[in-house]
PDB file of C-alpha atoms in Angstrom:
ATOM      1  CA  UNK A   1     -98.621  -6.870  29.869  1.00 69.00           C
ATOM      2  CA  UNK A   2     -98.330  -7.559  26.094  1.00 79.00           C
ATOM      3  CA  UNK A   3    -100.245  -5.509  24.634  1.00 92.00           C
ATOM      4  CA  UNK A   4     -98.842  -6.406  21.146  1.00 95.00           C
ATOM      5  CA  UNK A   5     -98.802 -10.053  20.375  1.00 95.00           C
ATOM      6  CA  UNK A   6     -97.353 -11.730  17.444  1.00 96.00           C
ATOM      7  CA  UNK A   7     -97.774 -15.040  18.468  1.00 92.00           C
ATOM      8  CA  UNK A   8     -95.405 -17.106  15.713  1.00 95.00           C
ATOM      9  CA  UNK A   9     -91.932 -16.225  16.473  1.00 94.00           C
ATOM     10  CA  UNK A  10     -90.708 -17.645  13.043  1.00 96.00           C
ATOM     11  CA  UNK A  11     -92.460 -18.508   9.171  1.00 97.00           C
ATOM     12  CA  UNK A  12     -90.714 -19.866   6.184  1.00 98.00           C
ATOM     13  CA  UNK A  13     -92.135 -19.380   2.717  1.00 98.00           C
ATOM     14  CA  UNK A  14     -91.339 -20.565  -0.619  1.00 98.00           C
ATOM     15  CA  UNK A  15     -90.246 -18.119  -2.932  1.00 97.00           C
ATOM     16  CA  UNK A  16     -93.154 -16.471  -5.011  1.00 97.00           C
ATOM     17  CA  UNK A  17     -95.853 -17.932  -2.536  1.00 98.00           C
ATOM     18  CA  UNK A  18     -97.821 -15.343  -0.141  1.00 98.00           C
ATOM     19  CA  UNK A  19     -96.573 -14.837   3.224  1.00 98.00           C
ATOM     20  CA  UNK A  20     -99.165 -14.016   6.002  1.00 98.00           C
ATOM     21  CA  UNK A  21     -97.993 -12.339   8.871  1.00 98.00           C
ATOM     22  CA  UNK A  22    -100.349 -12.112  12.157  1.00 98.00           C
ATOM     23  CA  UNK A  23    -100.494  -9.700  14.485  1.00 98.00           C
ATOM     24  CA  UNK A  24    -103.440  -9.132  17.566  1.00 97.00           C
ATOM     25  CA  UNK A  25    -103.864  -6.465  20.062  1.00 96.00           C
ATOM     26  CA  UNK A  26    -105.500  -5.952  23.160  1.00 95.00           C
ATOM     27  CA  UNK A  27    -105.851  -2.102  23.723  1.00 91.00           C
ATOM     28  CA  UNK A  28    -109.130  -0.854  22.277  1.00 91.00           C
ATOM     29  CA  UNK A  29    -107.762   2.666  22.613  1.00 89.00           C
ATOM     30  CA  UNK A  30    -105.287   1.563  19.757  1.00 91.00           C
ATOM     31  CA  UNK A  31    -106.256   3.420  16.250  1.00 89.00           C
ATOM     32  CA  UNK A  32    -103.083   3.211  14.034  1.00 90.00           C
ATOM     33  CA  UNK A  33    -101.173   0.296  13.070  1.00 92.00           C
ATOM     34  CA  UNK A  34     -97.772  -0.224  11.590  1.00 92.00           C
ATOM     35  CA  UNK A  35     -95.666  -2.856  10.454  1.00 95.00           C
ATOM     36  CA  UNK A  36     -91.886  -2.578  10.399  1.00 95.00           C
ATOM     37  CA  UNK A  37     -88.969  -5.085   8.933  1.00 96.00           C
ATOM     38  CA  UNK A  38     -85.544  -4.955  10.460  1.00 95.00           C
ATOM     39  CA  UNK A  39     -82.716  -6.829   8.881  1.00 94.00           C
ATOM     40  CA  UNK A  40     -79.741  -7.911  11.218  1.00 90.00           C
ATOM     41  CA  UNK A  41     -77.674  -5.392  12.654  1.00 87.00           C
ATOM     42  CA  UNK A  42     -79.989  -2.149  11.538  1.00 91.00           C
ATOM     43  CA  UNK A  43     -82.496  -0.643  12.827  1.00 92.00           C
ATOM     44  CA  UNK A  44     -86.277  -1.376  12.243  1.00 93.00           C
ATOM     45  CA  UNK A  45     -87.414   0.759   8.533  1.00 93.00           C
ATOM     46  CA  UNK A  46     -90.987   1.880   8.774  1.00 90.00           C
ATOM     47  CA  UNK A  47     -93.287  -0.586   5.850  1.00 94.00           C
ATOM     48  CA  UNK A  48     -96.791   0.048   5.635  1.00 94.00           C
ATOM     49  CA  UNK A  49     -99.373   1.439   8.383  1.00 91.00           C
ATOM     50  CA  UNK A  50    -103.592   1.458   8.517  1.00 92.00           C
ATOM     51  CA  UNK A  51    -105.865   3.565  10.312  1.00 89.00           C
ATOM     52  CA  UNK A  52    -108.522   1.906  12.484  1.00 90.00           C
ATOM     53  CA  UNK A  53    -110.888   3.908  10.362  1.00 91.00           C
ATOM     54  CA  UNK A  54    -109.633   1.419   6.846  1.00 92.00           C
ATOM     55  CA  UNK A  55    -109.704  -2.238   6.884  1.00 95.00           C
ATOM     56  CA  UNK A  56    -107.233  -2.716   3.627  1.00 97.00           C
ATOM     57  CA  UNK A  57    -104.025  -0.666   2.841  1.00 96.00           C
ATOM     58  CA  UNK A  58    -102.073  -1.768  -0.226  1.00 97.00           C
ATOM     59  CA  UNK A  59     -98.719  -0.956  -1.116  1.00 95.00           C
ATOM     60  CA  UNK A  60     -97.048  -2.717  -4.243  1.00 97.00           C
ATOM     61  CA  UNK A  61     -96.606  -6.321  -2.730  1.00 98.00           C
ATOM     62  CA  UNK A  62     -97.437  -5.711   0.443  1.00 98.00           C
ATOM     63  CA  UNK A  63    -100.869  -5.094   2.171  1.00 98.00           C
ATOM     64  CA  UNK A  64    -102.387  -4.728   5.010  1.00 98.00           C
ATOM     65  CA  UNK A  65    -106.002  -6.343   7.043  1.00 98.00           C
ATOM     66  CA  UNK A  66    -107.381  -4.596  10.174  1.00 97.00           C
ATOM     67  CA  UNK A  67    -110.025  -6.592  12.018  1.00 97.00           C
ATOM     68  CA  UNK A  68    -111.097  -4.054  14.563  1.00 95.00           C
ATOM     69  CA  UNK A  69    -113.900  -6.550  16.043  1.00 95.00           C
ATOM     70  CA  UNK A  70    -111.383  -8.921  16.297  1.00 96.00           C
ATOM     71  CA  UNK A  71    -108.325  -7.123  17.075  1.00 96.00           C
ATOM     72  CA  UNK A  72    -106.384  -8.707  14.956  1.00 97.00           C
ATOM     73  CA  UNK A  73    -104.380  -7.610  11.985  1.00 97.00           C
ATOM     74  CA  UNK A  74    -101.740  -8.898   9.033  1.00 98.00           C
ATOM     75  CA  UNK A  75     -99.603  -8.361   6.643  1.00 98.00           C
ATOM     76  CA  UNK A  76     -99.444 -10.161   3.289  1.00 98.00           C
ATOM     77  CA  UNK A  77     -96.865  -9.997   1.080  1.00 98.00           C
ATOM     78  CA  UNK A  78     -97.473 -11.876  -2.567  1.00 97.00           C
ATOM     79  CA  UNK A  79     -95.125 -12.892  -3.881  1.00 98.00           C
ATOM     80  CA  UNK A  80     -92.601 -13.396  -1.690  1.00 98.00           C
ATOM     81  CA  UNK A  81     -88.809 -12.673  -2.488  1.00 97.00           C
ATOM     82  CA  UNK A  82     -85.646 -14.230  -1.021  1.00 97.00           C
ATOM     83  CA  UNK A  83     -84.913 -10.118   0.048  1.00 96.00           C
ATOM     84  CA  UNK A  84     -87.782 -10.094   2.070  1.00 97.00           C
ATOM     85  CA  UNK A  85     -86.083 -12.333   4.792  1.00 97.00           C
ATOM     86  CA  UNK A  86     -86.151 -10.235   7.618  1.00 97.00           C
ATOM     87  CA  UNK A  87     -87.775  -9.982  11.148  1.00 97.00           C
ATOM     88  CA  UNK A  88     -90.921  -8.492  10.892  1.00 98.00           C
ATOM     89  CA  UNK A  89     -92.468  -5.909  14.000  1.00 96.00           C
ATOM     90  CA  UNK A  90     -96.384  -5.310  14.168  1.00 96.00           C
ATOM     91  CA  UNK A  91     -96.699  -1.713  16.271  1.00 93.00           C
ATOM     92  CA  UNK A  92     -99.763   0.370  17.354  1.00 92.00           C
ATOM     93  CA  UNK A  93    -100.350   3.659  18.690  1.00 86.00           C
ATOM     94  CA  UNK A  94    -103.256   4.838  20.675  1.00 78.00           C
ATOM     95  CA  UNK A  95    -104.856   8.252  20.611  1.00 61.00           C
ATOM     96  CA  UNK A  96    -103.212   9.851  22.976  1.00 58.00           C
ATOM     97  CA  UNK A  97    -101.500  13.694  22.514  1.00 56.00           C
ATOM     98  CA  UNK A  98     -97.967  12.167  21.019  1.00 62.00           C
ATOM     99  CA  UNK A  99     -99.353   8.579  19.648  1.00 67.00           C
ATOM    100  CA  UNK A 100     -96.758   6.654  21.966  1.00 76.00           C
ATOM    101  CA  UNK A 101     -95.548   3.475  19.887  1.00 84.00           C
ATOM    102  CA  UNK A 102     -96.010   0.276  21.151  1.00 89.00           C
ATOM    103  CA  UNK A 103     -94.334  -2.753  19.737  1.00 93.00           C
ATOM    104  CA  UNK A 104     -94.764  -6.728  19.165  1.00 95.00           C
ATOM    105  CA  UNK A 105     -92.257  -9.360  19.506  1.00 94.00           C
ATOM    106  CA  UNK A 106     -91.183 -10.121  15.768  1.00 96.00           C
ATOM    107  CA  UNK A 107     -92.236 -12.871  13.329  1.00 97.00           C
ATOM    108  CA  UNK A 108     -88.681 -14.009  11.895  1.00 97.00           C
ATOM    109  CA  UNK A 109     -89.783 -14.768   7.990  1.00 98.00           C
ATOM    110  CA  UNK A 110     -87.023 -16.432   5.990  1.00 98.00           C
ATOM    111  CA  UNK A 111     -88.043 -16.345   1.845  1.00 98.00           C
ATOM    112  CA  UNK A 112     -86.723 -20.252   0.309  1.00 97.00           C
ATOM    113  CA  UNK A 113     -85.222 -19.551  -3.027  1.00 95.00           C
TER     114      UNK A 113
ATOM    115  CA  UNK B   1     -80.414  12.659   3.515  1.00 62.00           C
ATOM    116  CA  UNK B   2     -78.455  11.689   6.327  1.00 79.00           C
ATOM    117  CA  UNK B   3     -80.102   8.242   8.450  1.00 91.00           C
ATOM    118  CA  UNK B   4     -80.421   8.598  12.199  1.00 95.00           C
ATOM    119  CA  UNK B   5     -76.714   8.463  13.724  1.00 96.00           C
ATOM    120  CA  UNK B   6     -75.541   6.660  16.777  1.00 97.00           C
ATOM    121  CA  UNK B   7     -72.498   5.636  18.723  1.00 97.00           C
ATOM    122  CA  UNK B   8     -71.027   3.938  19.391  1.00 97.00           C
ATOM    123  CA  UNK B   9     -72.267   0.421  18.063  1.00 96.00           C
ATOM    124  CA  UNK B  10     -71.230  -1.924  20.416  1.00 97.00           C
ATOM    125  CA  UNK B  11     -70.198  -1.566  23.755  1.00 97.00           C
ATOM    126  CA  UNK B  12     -69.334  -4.119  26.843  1.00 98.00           C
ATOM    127  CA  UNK B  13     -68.869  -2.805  30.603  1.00 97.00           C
ATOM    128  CA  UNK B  14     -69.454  -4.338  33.928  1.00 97.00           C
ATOM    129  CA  UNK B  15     -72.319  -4.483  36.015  1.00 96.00           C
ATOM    130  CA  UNK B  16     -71.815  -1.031  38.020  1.00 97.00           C
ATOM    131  CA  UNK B  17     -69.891   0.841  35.687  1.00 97.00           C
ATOM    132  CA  UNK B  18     -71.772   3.678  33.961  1.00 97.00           C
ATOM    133  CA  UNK B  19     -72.344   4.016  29.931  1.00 98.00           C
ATOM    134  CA  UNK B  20     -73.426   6.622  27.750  1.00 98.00           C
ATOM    135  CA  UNK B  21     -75.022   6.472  23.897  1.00 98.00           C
ATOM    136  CA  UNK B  22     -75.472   9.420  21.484  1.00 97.00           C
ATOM    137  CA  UNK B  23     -78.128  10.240  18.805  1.00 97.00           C
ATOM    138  CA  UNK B  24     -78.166  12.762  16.113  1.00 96.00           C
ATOM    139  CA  UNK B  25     -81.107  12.461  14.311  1.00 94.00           C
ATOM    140  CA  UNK B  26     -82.689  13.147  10.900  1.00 92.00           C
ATOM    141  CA  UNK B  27     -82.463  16.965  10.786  1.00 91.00           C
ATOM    142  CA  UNK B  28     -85.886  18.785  10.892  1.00 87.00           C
ATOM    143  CA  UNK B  29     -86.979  15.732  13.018  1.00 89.00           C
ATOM    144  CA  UNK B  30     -88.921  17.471  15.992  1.00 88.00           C
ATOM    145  CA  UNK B  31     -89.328  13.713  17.767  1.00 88.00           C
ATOM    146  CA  UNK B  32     -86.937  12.040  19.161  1.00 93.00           C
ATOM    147  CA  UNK B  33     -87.482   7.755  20.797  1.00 93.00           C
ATOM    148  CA  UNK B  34     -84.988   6.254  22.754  1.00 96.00           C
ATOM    149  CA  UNK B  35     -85.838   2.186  23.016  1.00 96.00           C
ATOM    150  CA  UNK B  36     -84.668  -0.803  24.155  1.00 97.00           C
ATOM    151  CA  UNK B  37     -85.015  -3.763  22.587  1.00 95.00           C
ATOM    152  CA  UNK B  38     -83.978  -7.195  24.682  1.00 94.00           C
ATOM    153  CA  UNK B  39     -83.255 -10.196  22.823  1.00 90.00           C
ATOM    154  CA  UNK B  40     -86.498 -12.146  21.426  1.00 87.00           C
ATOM    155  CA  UNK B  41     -88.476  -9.184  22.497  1.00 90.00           C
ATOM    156  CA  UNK B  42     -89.768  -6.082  20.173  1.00 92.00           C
ATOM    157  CA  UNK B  43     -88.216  -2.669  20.935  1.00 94.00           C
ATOM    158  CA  UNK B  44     -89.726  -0.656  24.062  1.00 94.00           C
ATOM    159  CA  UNK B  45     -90.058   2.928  24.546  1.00 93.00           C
ATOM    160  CA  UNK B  46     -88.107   4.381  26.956  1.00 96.00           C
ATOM    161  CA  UNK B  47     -88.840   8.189  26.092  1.00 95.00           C
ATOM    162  CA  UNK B  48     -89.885  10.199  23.628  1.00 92.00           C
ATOM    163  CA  UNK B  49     -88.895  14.178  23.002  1.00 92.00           C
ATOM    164  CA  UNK B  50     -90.761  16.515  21.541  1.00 88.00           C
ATOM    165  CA  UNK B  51     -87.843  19.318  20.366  1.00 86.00           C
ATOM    166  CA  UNK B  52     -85.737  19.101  23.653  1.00 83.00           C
ATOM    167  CA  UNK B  53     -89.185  18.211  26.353  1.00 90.00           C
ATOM    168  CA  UNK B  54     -89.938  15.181  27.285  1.00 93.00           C
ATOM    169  CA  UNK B  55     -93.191  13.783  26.343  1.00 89.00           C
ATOM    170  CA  UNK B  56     -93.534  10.736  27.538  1.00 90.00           C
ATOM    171  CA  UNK B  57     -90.739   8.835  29.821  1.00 94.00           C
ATOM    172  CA  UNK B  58     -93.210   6.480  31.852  1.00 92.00           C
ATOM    173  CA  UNK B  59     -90.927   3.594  31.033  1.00 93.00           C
ATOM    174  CA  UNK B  60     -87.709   5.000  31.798  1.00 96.00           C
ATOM    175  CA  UNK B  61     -86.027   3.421  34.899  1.00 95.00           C
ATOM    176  CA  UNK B  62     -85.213   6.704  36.681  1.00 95.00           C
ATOM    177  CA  UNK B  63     -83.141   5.849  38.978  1.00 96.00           C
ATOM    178  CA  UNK B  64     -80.043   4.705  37.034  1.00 97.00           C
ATOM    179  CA  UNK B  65     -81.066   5.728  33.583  1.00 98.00           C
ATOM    180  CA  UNK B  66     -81.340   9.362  32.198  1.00 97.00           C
ATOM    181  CA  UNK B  67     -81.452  11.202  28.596  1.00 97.00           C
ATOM    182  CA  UNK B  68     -81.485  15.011  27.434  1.00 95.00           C
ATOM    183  CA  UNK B  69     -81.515  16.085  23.967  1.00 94.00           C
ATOM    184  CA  UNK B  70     -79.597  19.312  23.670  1.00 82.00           C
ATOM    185  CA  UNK B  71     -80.825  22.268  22.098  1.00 83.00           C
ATOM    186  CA  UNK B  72     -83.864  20.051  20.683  1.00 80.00           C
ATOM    187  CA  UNK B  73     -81.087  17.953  18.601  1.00 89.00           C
ATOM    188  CA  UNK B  74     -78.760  15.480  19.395  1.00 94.00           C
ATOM    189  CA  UNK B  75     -79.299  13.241  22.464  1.00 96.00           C
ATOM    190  CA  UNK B  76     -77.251  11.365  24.940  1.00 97.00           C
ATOM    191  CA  UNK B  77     -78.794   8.396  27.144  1.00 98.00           C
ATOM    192  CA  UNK B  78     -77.119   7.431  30.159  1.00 98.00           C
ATOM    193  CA  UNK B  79     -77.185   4.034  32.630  1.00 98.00           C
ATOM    194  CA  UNK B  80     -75.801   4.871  35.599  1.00 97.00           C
ATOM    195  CA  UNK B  81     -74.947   2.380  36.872  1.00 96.00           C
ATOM    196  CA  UNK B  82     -75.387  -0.848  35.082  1.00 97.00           C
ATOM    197  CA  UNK B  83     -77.233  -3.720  35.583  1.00 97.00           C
ATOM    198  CA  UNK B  84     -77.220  -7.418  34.001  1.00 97.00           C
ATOM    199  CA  UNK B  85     -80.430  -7.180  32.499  1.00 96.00           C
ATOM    200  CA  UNK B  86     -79.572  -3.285  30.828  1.00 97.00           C
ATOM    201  CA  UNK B  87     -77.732  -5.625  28.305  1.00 97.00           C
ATOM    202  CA  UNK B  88     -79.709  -4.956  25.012  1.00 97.00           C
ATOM    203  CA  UNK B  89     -79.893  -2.919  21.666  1.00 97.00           C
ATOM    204  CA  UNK B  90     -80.630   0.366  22.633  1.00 98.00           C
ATOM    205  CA  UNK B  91     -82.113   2.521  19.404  1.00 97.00           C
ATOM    206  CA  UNK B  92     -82.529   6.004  18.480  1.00 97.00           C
ATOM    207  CA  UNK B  93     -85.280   7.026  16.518  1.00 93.00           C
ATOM    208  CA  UNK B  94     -86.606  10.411  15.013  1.00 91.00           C
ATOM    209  CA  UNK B  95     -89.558  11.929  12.867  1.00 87.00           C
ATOM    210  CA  UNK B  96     -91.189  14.856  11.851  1.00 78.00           C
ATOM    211  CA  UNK B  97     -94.798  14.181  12.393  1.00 64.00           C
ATOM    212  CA  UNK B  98     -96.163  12.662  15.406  1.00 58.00           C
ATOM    213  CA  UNK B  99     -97.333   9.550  14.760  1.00 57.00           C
ATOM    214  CA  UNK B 100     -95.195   6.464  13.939  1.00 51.00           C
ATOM    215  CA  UNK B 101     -95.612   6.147  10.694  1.00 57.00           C
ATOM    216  CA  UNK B 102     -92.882   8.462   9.736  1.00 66.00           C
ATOM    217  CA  UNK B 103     -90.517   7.454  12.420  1.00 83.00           C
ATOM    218  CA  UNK B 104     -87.022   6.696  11.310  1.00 89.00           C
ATOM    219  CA  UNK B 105     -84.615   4.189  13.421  1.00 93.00           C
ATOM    220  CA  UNK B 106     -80.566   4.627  13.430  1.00 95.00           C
ATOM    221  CA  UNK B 107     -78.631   1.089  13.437  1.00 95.00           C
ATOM    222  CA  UNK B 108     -78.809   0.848  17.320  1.00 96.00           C
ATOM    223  CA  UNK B 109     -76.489   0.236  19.785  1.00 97.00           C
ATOM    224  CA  UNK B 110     -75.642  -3.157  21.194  1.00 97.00           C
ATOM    225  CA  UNK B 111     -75.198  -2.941  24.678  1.00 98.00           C
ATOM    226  CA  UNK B 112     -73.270  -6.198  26.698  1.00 97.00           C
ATOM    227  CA  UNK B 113     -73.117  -5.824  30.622  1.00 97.00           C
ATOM    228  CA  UNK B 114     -70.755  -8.491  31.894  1.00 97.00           C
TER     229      UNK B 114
END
C-alpha cells in the first residue's frame, strides 16, 4: 500500500527553466510534508517541508504547493541548476505521538547545462 | 558538527549468514530511524527510538532482524539470518525534534546478499 506516490520516476530540465516535481498522497491523517534530495552514494538531506495548515512555503529557489482537497503536492524549483541533479523524495507524516515518516519512490531530475 | 556515522559502507554475505550495521548519530539527537531503502523504491522505516525505547518498530521483520541503541546513543541493527531480498541500503537517521523535518540521514549502508 503506497501511500506516497510520485508517479514520474525520472524529469529532465533545461538549465534555468522551472522544474515541477509531483507528489500525491492517500492518507488523510497526513498533516506535514517534506521533500528531500539525495545525491548518489549519501544519504537523503532534509529540503523544504509545509504544514497541512499552509498551502505555499518558499525557500530561495525552491517552493512548495499543498493541495489538501486534492492530495496532491510539488515542488518547484526556478531556475534550475546543473547541481540540482539529484533524486528527489516527497515524505509525509501523520499526527500520530512520534510523526512516523513515510516516504515516496523518487523523481530522478537531471538539470541540462 | 559531526553528520550521522555509519559502518561499514558496503557489505556482501550469503543468504544465511548474519550481518550487523552501526549508527552514531548527531549528538543531542534524542531520535533515532533505522530504514531500508530497496532499489527504485523510497526509504522505509524500520524503527524509530526515542533516547534508547522504541517507538515505533511495526515494520521491523522480527524474526531475523533486531536493533538496540545503547545508552540512548549509538545503535547496532542486526539480520539474522539473511535473506535475498534483505539486499538494500540500509540508513541511519537522527534528530532532535520529533517530526521529520529536522531529521538528519548518515551515507547508508549498502547491503548485497549473494
Amino acid at each position: 500500500d503506497q501511500q506516497v506516490k510520485q508517479n514520474s520516476p525520472s524529469l529532465s530540465v533545461q538549465e534555468g527553466r522551472i522544474s515541477i516535481l509531483n507528489c500525491d498522497y492517500t492518507n488523510s491523517m497526513f498533516d506535514y510534508f517534506l521533500w528531500y534530495k539525495k545525491y548518489p552514494a549519501e544519504g537523503p538531506t532534509f529540503l523544504i517541508s509545509i504544514s497541512s495548515i499552509k498551502d505555499k512555503n518558499e525557500d530561495g529557489r525552491f517552493t512548495v504547493f499543498l493541495n489538501k482537497s486534492a492530495k496532491h503536492l510539488s515542488l518547484h524549483i526556478v531556475p534550475s541548476q546543473p547541481g540540482d541533479s539529484a533524486v528527489y523524495f516527497c515524505a509525509a507524516s501523520d499526527e500520530g505521538g512520534y510523526q512516523k515518516v513515510t516516504f515516496g519512490t523518487g523523481t530522478k531530475l537531471q538539470v541540462i547545462p | 558538527e559531526a553528520g550521522v556515522a555509519q559502518s561499514p559502507r558496503y557489505k556482501i554475505i550469503e543468504k544465511r549468514q548474519s550481518v550487523a550495521f552501526w549508527c552514531n548519530p548527531i549528538s543531542g539527537h534524542a531520535t533515532l530511524y533505522w530504514y531500508q531503502q530497496i532499489l527504485g523504491q523510497g526509504p522505509k522505516l524500520l524503527i524509530q527510538f526515542q533516547n534508547n525505547g522504541v517507538v515505533d518498530d511495526s515494520q521491523l521483520p522480527k524474526d531475523r532482524f533486531s536493533a538496540e541503541r545503547l545508552k540512548g546513543v549509538d545503535s547496532t541493527l542486526k539480520i539474522q539470518p539473511a535473506k535475498l531480498e534483505d539486499s538494500a541500503v540500509y540508513l541511519c537517521a537522527s534528530s532532535f525534534r520529533r517530526r521529520g523535518e529536522s531529521a538528519y540521514f548518515g551515507p547508508g549502508t549498502r547491503l548485497t546478499v549473494t
